[in-house]
Structures are given as C-alpha cells and as structure tokens.
Coordinates of C-alpha atoms in Angstrom, one line a residue:
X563 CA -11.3 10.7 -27.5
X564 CA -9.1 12.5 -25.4
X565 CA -5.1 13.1 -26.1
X566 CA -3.8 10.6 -23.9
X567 CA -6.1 8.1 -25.1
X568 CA -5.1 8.1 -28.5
X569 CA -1.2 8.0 -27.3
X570 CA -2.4 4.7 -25.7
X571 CA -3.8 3.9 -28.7
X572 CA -1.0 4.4 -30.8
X573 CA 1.4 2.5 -28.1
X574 CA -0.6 -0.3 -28.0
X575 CA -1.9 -0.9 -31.6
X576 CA 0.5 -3.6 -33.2
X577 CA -1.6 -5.2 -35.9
X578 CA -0.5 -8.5 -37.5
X579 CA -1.9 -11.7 -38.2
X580 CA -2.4 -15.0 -36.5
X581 CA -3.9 -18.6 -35.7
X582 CA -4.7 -21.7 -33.7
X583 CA -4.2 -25.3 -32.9
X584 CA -5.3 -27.9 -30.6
X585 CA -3.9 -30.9 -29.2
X586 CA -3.8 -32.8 -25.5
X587 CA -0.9 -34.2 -23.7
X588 CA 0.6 -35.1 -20.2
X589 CA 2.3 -32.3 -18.3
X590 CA 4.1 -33.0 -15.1
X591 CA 5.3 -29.7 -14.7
X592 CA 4.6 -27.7 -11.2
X593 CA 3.4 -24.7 -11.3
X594 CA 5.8 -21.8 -10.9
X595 CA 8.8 -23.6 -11.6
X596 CA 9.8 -22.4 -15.6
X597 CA 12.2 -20.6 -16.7
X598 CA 13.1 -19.1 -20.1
X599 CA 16.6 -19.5 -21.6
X600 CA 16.3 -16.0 -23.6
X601 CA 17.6 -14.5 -20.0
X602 CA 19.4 -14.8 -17.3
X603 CA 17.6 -14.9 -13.2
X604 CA 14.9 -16.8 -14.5
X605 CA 12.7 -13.7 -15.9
X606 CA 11.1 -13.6 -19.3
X607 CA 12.0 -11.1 -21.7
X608 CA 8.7 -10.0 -23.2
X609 CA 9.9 -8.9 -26.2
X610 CA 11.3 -12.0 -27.2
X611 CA 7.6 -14.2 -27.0
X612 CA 5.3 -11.7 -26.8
X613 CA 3.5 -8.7 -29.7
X614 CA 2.1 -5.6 -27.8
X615 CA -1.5 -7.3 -28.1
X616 CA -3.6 -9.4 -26.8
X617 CA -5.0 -13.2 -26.7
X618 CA -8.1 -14.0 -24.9
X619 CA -8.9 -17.7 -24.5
X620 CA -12.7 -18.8 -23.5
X621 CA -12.5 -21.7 -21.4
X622 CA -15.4 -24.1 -20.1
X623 CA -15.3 -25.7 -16.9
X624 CA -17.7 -28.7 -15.9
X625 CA -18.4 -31.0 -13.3
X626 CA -19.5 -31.7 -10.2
X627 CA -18.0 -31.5 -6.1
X628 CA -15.9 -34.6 -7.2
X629 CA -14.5 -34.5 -10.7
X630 CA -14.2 -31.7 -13.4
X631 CA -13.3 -31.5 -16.8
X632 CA -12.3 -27.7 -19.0
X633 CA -12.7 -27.5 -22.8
X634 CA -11.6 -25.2 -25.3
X635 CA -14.1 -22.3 -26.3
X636 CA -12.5 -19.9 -28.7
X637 CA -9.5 -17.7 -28.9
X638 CA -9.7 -14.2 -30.3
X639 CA -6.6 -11.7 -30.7
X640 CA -7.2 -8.6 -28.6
X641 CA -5.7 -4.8 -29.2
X642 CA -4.0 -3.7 -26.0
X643 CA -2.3 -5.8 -23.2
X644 CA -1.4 -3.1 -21.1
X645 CA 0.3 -5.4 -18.0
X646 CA 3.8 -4.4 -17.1
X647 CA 6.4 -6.3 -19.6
X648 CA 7.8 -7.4 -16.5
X649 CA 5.0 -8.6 -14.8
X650 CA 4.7 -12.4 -16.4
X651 CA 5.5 -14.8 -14.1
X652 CA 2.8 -15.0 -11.0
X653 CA 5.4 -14.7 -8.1
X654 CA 2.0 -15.4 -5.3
X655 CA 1.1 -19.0 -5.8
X656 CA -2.9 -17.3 -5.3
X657 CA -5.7 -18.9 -6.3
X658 CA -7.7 -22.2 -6.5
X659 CA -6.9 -22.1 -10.5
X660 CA -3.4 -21.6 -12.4
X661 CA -2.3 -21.6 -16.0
X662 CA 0.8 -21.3 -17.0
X663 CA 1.9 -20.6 -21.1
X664 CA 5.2 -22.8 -22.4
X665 CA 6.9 -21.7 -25.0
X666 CA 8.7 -25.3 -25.6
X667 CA 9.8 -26.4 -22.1
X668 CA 10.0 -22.3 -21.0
X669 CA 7.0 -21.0 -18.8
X670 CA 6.9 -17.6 -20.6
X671 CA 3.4 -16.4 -18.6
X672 CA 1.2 -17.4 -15.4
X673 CA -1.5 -16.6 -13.9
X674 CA -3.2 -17.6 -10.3
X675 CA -7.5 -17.0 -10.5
X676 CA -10.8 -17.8 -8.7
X677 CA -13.7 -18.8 -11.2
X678 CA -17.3 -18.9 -10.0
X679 CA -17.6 -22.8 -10.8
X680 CA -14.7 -23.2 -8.1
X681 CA -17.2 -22.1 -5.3
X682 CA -20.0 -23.6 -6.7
X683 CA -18.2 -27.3 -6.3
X684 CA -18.0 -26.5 -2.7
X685 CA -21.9 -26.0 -2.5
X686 CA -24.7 -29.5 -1.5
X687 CA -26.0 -28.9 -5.2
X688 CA -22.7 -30.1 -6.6
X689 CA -22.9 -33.2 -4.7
X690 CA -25.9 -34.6 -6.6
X691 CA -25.7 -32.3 -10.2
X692 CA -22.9 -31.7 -13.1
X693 CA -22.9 -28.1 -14.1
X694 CA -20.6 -26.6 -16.7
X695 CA -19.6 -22.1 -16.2
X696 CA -17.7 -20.4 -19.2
X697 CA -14.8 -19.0 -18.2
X698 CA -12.1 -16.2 -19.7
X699 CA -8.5 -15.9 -19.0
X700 CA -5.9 -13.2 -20.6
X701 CA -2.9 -13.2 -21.6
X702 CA -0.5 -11.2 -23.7
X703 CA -0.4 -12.1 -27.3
X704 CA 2.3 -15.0 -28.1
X705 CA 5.2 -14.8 -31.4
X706 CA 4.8 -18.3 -31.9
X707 CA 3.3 -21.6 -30.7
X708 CA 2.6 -22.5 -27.0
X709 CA 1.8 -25.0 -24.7
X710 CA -1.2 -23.5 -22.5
X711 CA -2.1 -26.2 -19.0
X712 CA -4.8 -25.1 -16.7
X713 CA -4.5 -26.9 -12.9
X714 CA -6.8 -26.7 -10.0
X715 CA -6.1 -27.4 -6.2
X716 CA -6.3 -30.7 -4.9
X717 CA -8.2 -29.8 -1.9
X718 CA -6.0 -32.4 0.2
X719 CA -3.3 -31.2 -0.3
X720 CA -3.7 -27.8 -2.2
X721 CA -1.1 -29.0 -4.5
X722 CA -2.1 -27.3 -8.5
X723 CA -2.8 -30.3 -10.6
X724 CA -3.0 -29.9 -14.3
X725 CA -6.5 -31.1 -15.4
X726 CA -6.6 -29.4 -19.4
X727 CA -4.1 -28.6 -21.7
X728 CA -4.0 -27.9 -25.6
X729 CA -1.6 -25.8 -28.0
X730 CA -2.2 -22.6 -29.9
X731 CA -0.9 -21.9 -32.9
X732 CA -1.2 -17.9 -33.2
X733 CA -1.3 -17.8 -37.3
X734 CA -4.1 -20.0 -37.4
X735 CA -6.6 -18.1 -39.3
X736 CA -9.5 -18.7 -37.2
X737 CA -8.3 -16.7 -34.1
X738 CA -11.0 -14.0 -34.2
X739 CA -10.0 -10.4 -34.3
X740 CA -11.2 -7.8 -32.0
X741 CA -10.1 -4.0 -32.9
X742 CA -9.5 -1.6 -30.2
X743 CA -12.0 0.1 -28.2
X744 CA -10.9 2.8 -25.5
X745 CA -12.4 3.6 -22.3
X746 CA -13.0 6.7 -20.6
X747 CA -10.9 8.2 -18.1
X748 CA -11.4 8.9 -14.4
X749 CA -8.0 9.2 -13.4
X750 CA -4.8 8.9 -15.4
X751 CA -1.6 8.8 -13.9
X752 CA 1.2 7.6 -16.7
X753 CA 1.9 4.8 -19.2
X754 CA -0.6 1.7 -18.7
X755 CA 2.4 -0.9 -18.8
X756 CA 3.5 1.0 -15.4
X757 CA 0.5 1.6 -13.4
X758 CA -2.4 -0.3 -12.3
X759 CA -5.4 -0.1 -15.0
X760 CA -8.8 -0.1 -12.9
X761 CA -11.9 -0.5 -15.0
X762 CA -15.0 -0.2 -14.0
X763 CA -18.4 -1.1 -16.7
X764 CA -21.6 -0.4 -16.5
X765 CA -24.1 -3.4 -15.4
X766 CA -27.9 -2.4 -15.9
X767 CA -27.6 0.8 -16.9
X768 CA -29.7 2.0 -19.9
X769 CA -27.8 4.1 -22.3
X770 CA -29.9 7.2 -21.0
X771 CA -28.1 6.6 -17.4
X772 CA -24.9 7.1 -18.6
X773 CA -24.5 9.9 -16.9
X774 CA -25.5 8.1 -13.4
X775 CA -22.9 5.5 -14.5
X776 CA -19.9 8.0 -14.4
X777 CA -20.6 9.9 -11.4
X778 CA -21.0 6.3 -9.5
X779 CA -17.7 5.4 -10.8
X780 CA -16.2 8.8 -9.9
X781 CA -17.9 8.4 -6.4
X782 CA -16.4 4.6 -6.2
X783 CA -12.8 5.9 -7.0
X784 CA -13.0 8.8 -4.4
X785 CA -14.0 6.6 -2.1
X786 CA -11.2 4.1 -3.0
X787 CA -8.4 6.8 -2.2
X788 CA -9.6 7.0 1.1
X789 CA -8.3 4.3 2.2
X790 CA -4.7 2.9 2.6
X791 CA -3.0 1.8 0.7
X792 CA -4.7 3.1 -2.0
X793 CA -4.3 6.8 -0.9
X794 CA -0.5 6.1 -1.0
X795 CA -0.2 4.7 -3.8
X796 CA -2.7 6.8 -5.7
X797 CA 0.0 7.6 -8.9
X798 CA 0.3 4.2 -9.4
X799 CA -3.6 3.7 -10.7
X800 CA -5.3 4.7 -13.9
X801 CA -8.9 4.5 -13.6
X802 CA -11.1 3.9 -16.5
X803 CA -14.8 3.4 -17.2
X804 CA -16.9 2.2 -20.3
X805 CA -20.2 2.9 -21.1
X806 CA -21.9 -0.4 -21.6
X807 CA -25.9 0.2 -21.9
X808 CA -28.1 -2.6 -21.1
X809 CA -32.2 -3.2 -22.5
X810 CA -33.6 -2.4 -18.8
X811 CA -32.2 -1.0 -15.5
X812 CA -31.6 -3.3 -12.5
X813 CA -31.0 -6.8 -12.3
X814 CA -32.2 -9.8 -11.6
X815 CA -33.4 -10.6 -7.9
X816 CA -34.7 -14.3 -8.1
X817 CA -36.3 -14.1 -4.7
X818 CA -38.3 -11.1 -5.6
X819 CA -38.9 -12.4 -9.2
X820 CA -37.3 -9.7 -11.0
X821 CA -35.8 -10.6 -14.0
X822 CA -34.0 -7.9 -16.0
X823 CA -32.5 -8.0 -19.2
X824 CA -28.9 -6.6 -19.1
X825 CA -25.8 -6.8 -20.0
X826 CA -24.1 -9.4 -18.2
X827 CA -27.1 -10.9 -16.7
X828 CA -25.9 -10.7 -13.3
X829 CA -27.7 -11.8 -10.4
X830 CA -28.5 -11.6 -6.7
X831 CA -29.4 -14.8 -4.5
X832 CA -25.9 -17.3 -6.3
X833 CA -26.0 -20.7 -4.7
X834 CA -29.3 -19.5 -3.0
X835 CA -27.8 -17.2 -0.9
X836 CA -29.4 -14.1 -0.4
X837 CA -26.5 -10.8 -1.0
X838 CA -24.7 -12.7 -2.8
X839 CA -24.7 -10.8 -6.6
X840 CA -22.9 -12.6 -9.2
X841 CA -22.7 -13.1 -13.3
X842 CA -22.2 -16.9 -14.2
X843 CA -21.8 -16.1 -17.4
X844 CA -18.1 -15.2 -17.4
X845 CA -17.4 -14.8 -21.2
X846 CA -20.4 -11.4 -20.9
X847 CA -17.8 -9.7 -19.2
X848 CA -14.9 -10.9 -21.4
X849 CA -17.4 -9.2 -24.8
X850 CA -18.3 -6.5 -22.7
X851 CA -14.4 -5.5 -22.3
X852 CA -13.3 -7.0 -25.7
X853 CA -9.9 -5.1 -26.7
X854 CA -10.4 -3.2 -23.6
X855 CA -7.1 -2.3 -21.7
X856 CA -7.6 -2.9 -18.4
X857 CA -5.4 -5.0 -15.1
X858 CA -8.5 -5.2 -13.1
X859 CA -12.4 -5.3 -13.2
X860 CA -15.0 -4.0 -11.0
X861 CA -18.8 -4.2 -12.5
X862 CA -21.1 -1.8 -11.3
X863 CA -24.4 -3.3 -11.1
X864 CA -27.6 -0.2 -11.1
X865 CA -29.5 -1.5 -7.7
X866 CA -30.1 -0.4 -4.8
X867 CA -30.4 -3.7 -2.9
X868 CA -27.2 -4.8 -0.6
X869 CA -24.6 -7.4 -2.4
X870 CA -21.8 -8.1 -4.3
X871 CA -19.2 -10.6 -5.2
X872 CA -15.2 -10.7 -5.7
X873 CA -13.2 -13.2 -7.9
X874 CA -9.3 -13.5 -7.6
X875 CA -7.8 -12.2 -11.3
X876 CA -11.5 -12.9 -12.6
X877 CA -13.9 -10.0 -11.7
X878 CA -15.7 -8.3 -8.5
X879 CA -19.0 -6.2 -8.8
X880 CA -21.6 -4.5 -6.4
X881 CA -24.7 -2.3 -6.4
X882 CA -24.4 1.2 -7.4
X883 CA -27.1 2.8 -4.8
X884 CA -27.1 1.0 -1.6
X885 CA -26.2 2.9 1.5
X886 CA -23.4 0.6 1.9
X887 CA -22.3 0.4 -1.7
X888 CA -18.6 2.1 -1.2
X889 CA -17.5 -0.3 1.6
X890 CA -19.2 -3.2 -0.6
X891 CA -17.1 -1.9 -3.3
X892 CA -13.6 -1.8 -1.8
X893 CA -14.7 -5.0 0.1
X894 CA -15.1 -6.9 -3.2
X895 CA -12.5 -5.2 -4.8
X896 CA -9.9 -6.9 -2.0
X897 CA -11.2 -10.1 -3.5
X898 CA -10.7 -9.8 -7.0
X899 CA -7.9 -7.8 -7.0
X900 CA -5.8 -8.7 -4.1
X901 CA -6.4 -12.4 -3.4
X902 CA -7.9 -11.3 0.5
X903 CA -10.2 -13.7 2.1
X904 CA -13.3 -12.9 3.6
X905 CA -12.9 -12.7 7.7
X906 CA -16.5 -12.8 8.8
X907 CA -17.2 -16.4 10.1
X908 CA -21.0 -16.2 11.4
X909 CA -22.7 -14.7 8.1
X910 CA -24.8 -17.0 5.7
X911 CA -22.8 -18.8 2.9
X912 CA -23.3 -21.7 0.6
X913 CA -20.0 -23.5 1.4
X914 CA -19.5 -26.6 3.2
X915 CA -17.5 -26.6 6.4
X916 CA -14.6 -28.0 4.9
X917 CA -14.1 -25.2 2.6
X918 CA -10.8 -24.8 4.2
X919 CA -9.4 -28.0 4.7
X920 CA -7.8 -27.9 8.5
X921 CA -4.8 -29.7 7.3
X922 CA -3.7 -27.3 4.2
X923 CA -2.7 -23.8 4.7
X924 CA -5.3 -21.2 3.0
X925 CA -3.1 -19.9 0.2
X926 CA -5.5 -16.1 1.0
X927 CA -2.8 -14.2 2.8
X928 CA -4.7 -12.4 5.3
X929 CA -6.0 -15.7 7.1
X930 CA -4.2 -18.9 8.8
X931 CA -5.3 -22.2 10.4
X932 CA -1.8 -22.9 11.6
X933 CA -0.6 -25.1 9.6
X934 CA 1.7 -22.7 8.2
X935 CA 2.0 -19.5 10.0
X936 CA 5.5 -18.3 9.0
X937 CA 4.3 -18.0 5.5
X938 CA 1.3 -15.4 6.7
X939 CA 1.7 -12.3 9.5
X940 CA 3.8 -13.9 12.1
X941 CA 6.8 -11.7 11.2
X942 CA 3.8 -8.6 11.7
X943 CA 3.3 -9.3 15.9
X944 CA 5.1 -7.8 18.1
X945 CA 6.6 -9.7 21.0
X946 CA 4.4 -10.0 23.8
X947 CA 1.2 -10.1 22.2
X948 CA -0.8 -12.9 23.5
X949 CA -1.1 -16.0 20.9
X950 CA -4.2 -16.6 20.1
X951 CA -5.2 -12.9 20.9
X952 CA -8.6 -12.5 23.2
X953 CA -11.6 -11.7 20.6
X954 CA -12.0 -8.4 22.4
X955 CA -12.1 -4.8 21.7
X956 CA -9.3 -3.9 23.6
X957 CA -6.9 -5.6 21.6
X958 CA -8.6 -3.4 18.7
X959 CA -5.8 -2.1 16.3
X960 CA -3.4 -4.8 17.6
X961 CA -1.8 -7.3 14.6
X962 CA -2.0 -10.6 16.7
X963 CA -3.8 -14.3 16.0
X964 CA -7.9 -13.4 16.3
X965 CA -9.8 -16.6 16.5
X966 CA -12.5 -16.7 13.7
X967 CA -12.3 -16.3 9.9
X968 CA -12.9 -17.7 6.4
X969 CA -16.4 -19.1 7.5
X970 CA -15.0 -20.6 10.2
X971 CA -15.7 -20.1 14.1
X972 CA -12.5 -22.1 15.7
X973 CA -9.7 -22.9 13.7
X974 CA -9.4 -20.1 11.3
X975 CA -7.7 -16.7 12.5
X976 CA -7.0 -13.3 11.3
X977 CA -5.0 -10.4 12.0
X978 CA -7.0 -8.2 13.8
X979 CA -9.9 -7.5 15.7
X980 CA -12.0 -5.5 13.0
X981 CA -10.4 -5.0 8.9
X982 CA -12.6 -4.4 6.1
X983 CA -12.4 -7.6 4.7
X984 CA -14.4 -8.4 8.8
X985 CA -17.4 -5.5 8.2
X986 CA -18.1 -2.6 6.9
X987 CA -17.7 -0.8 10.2
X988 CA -14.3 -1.0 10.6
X989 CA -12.1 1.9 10.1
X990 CA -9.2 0.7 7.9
X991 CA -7.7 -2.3 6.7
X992 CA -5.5 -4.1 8.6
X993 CA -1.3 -3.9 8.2
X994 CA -1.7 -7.3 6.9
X995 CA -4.0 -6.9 4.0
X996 CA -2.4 -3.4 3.4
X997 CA 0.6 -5.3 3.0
X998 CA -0.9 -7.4 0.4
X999 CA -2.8 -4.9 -1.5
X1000 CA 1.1 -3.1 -1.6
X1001 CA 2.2 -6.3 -2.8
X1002 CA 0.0 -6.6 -5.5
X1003 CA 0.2 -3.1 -6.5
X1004 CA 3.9 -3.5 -7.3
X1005 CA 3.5 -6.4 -9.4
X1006 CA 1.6 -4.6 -11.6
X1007 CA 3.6 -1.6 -11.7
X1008 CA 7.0 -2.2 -11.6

C-alpha cells in the first residue's frame, strides 16, 4: 500500500456501531426544498448528522412502462465516504430518479441518478412485461435515524414524485459491515473530500491480465486530460483503479452467443440493441467497489467489440480494446458523470419517440426542445447568430440552436454543430457541456 493510501485510510476509518428500521409513510415534500436548522443559508453541516463512513442501501425497482414499485434490499455500513463535506444537497435537479435523506423534517442529503430500469420502461417490451433491476445508491453514514423517499419523474410533467419511502435506524444490528479496501492509484492530486475520486474496475479481466487492466486505465486517464475541461482542471481529480479478476475474459455478446462468466456480468446487445454494453445487475458493481472510496465509476469491460453505456450518479463502462475505445470512454463518462445527453438523433436505440416529452423541458443540460430555453445555453449565443442555426459546417464551432438531438430529428436542439456527446469525430466538446462538466467538477470539490 502506498503512503498516501494509508493517510486516506487513516482519515477515513471511523469505526462504530450501527442499525436499521423500516416503516412507510406519505411524503409531500418536493424535492430540493429542505433545510437543516443546525445552520444558517440553508446548508447542512456534516458534522452534525453524518460519521466519516459510509451507508450503502440496495434498492429494487419493478414494473412495467406504466406503473413501478422500489423495495428495500439491504443496507450495509461502508469505510470511506470521501464526497466533499459540503457537497450534500444536489444543487442540479438532474436525473429521472431523486432521493433525498430527512433527518426529522431537515433534508440532510440528495442525490439526482439514472438507473438502467428507467430506460428499460421507455422500451415496447415494457408495454406488455413487469421486470424488476436491483439498484444501489450511496450516501454518507447518518448519527441517527432518517427518513430516506426515492421519487421518479412524471413524464408529463417531469415533476419528482415520491413513489418508496422507509426509515433507517443506523444502530440496528443487522446493518452489515464492510471493512475498508483501498484502490490503487493512477493519479493523486490531494485530500479525497476535495477532489474528484475517478475509479475505474476491472470487467472480464482474469487475474493474470492485471497488468493489461492498469495500462488501459492509464491509457483511459491520459486520454481524459486531453480534453477540456478535464486538462484544466486536472488537480482537481484522483484517479484510482482496483483489480477485480473475473473466471473468463470478455463478456457476453448475445448476438454472437458468447456468454462469459465475469464479474459483473455485463453485456452487449441491452434492450436488443446492438452497441449497447450494459450490467443489469446493479448491486455487482456496488460488491465489486464495497468500502471502496470513490465519486465516480467507469467499468472497463476486456473486449474489443464497439459499445458502452453511461448512467447519471449510477455507473458508465466501455470496451478496453476497440479502436474507438478512448472516445467511447469520455463519451460515456459525460453520461454518468455529468448528466450530458446523447446528441446524435439518427443512430439505432430502443426508446420510443416520446422519450422526451415535447411539452417538458429535458432536465440534460446540453439539449432543449424550447420549452424552456433560458434555463439551458441561451445566455452562451452571441447576438446575431441565426435562431435555429443552419445544420451546416460552416456554422462549425459556433454555440447557436442546431436542429437534432436526444433521438430526435425536429424538435430537439443542441449547441453545436459537432461535440463529443454528437460523434466520435468531433474535436472537442462543446462550451456548453464544458460548462457542465466545470459545474459538476466544483460540486465535488469545493
């Protein structure tokens, strides 16, 4: 272990004991609106309702395309929240799923996220079949008692809904107890609760390909720094990566048959579309990284077939040995760690056509359908730029209103005539998603 790894260690080892309990009630609380009473300017003060570890809770989400339900999985007590003591109220309002922690009527913690199920209730299958997909949420460790609600988006009006709610007790006895396990480092820049923890695990790697696993991490973070505004902000990341072996290299291609047995069971054709590389079992992650510090995940799956997949605040993962696997990497990264929409609008997907309802704002912050533009880039075009801006290469590395986006030909824009979260071609991202990629950076770091 190297030295700064055990001064994490000793920073973030608090050991005490702990519990659960489980009840339901009504909430009618919105999201984003609590405040705690222990300061002043509606902030939380860590100290007073949080232990330097952490609690991860294992949710279950079924249903169909018209109704869902969530039910309680486990809890477990974690070594090592490393999120900035500051950073416990969401400030984004990202996400098509929220939970929000109560310490009596206080919202002490919140957190905006994209599960896999979410997409899947968009797809034909959930029209005609229930399907239930494990989910895992973190948070920091709580003193005593709290109220945790989960809500989802009403798609007509993309207000958060609370659909699940319970209480957990942290003394109860059966809250499982994970001890610490450390990562390696690929780049460390300062004091986890101040920078942005990046960790990347191993997906189908035996434990002979180790090796392998570390140099595409290291080739993955080089690549990363490239690129603004990663390059700036550079300081403000520690990378980590942990060695998690699986039985057999690769993973599973349906369409091929090839079936692998590995560590997360991830998986390429999701919802029967081709590229499309995902894990549905959520809570293989959450062991993998058990006690793990960490801000945000990237899973590097050992394939060389093109793919990947990005969740907001949940997970993103691609192929280590594609041609293309460094732009699907920062691609799916923009996803899961920065809320960004996808802006290609004539690729294959799973989704029906009103993915985006036209008469609710995409809450994504690199895309608009109108319906409220002043919350998006409007403040970003300069005067004179024609509204909606020609789909044409000569407005290339203009920030205007370019028709075509989120899966959708008319009625969905972007900023720019090419950005990364477009293709793989394009030279940069755009000032808008550099903007929210800043944004989100400083969250975690401040």
């Amino acid at each position: 272990m190297k030295a700064h790894n055990l001064t994490i260690l000793t920073a973030i080892c608090t050991l005490f004991s702990i519990t659960s309990c489980i009840s339901k009630s009504s909430c009618s609380h919105q999201p984003g609106n609590g405040t705690a009473s222990s300061v002043s300017d509606g902030k939380v003060s860590y100290d007073d309702y949080f232990t330097g570890e952490r609690l991860r809770i294992d949710l279950a989400l079924a249903g169909n395309s018209r109704e869902q339900s969530a039910y309680l999985l486990g809890l477990s007590r974690e070594s090592g929240w490393v999120g900035s003591p500051e950073a416990l109220i969401d400030p984004f309002g990202y996400g098509e799923y929220y939970f929000e922690a109560f310490s009596g009527e206080n919202a002490i913690f919140s957190r905006g996220f994209n599960p896999l199920f979410q997409e899947w209730r968009a797809t034909e299958q959930a029209k005609t079949v229930d399907m239930a997909m494990n989910q895992t949420i973190w948070m920091p460790f709580p003193k005593d008692s709290i109220r945790l609600v989960l809500y989802s988006r009403n798609a007509e009006d993309s207000r958060l809904e609370p659909f699940f709610e319970c209480s957990i007790d942290p003394k109860d006895k059966q809250i499982s107890y994970t001890p610490l396990q450390m990562p390696e480092s690929l780049l460390y820049s300062g004091d986890p609760a101040h920078k942005l923890d990046l960790l990347f695990i191993a997906e189908g790697y035996t434990k002979d390909q180790m090796d392998k696993f570390r140099a595409d991490a290291q080739r993955f973070t080089n690549y990363l720094f490239e690129y603004e505004p990663y390059r700036s902000r550079k300081e403000d990341f520690n990378v980590w990566y942990l060695n998690t072996a699986s039985e057999e290299e690769g993973v599973d291609i349906p369409q091929q048959d090839q079936w692998r047995n590995t560590l997360c069971q991830s998986s390429f054709y999701t919802f029967y579309v081709d590229r499309y590389l995902t894990i549905q079992d959520h809570q293989r992650i959450a062991d993998a990284v058990a006690a793990t510090p960490f801000d945000a995940l990237f899973v590097i799956a050992n394939e060389t077939k093109y793919g990947g997949g990005g969740f907001y605040n949940s997970y993103s993962l691609g192929t280590s040995d594609n041609r293309l696997s460094c732009e699907v990497f920062i691609h799916e990264f923009g996803h899961g760690f920065a809320g960004l929409a996808d802006e290609y609008y004539d690729s294959e997907t799973a989704y029906d056509d009103d993915y985006y309802p036209a008469a609710v704002e995409p809450w994504e912050p690199n895309i608009t359908n109108l319906v409220n533009f002043e919350s998006k880039w409007k403040d970003m075009i300069a005067e004179g730029t024609p509204i909606p801006t020609p789909n044409d290469s000569a407005y290339a590395g203009i920030t205007g209103l370019f028709e075509g986006a989120g899966y959708q030909t008319h009625g969905m824009y972007r900023p720019v005539f090419e950005c990364r979260m477009l293709n793989n071609t394009a030279p940069a991202f755009c000032p808008v998603c550099q903007r929210a990629i800043s944004r989100m950076i400083d969250f975690y770091t401040r």
